[in-house]
Short mmCIF file of N, CA and C in Angstrom, two decimals:
data_model
loop_
_atom_site.label_atom_id
_atom_site.label_comp_id
_atom_site.label_asym_id
_atom_site.label_seq_id
_atom_site.Cartn_x
_atom_site.Cartn_y
_atom_site.Cartn_z
N PRO A 131 19.87 -35.43 -32.34
CA PRO A 131 18.92 -34.08 -32.16
C PRO A 131 17.52 -34.19 -32.63
N PRO A 132 16.73 -33.30 -32.13
CA PRO A 132 15.33 -33.48 -32.54
C PRO A 132 15.10 -33.11 -34.01
N ALA A 133 14.11 -33.87 -34.57
CA ALA A 133 13.80 -33.67 -35.94
C ALA A 133 13.32 -32.48 -36.14
N ALA A 134 14.02 -31.46 -36.75
CA ALA A 134 13.55 -30.13 -37.09
C ALA A 134 12.69 -30.12 -38.37
N PRO A 135 11.96 -29.15 -38.65
CA PRO A 135 11.28 -28.97 -39.81
C PRO A 135 12.04 -29.02 -41.05
N ASN A 136 13.35 -28.59 -40.92
CA ASN A 136 14.16 -28.77 -42.15
C ASN A 136 15.61 -29.26 -41.66
N GLU A 137 15.49 -30.75 -42.04
CA GLU A 137 16.79 -31.39 -41.52
C GLU A 137 17.91 -31.00 -42.16
N THR A 138 18.03 -30.52 -43.34
CA THR A 138 19.11 -29.93 -44.13
C THR A 138 19.67 -28.83 -43.33
N GLU A 139 18.93 -27.93 -42.77
CA GLU A 139 19.25 -26.82 -42.06
C GLU A 139 19.87 -27.28 -40.67
N ASP A 140 19.34 -28.29 -40.31
CA ASP A 140 19.78 -28.82 -38.86
C ASP A 140 21.17 -29.26 -38.80
N LYS A 141 21.58 -29.61 -40.09
CA LYS A 141 23.02 -30.05 -40.11
C LYS A 141 23.93 -28.77 -40.28
N ARG A 142 23.37 -27.69 -40.73
CA ARG A 142 24.13 -26.53 -40.76
C ARG A 142 24.19 -25.87 -39.33
N PRO A 143 25.09 -24.96 -39.15
CA PRO A 143 25.24 -24.06 -37.96
C PRO A 143 23.91 -23.57 -37.63
N ALA A 144 23.65 -23.65 -36.34
CA ALA A 144 22.21 -23.18 -35.88
C ALA A 144 22.28 -21.57 -35.82
N LEU A 145 23.43 -21.00 -36.08
CA LEU A 145 23.59 -19.58 -35.94
C LEU A 145 22.57 -18.92 -36.87
N LYS A 146 22.43 -19.67 -38.04
CA LYS A 146 21.54 -18.94 -39.01
C LYS A 146 20.27 -18.78 -38.59
N LYS A 147 19.72 -19.91 -37.89
CA LYS A 147 18.27 -19.83 -37.36
C LYS A 147 18.28 -19.46 -35.86
N GLY A 148 19.25 -20.01 -35.34
CA GLY A 148 19.30 -19.57 -33.83
C GLY A 148 18.32 -20.49 -33.03
N LYS A 149 17.85 -21.55 -33.62
CA LYS A 149 16.75 -22.43 -33.06
C LYS A 149 17.51 -23.18 -32.08
N LYS A 150 18.67 -23.85 -32.31
CA LYS A 150 19.47 -24.65 -31.50
C LYS A 150 19.86 -23.80 -30.19
N SER A 151 20.29 -22.65 -30.47
CA SER A 151 20.76 -21.70 -29.58
C SER A 151 19.41 -21.62 -28.71
#
């Protein structure tokens, strides 16, 4: 996956940020 600003959050469900969505 693309290197997001917060890799730690990247591992968590994108539902929180909705970025992956």
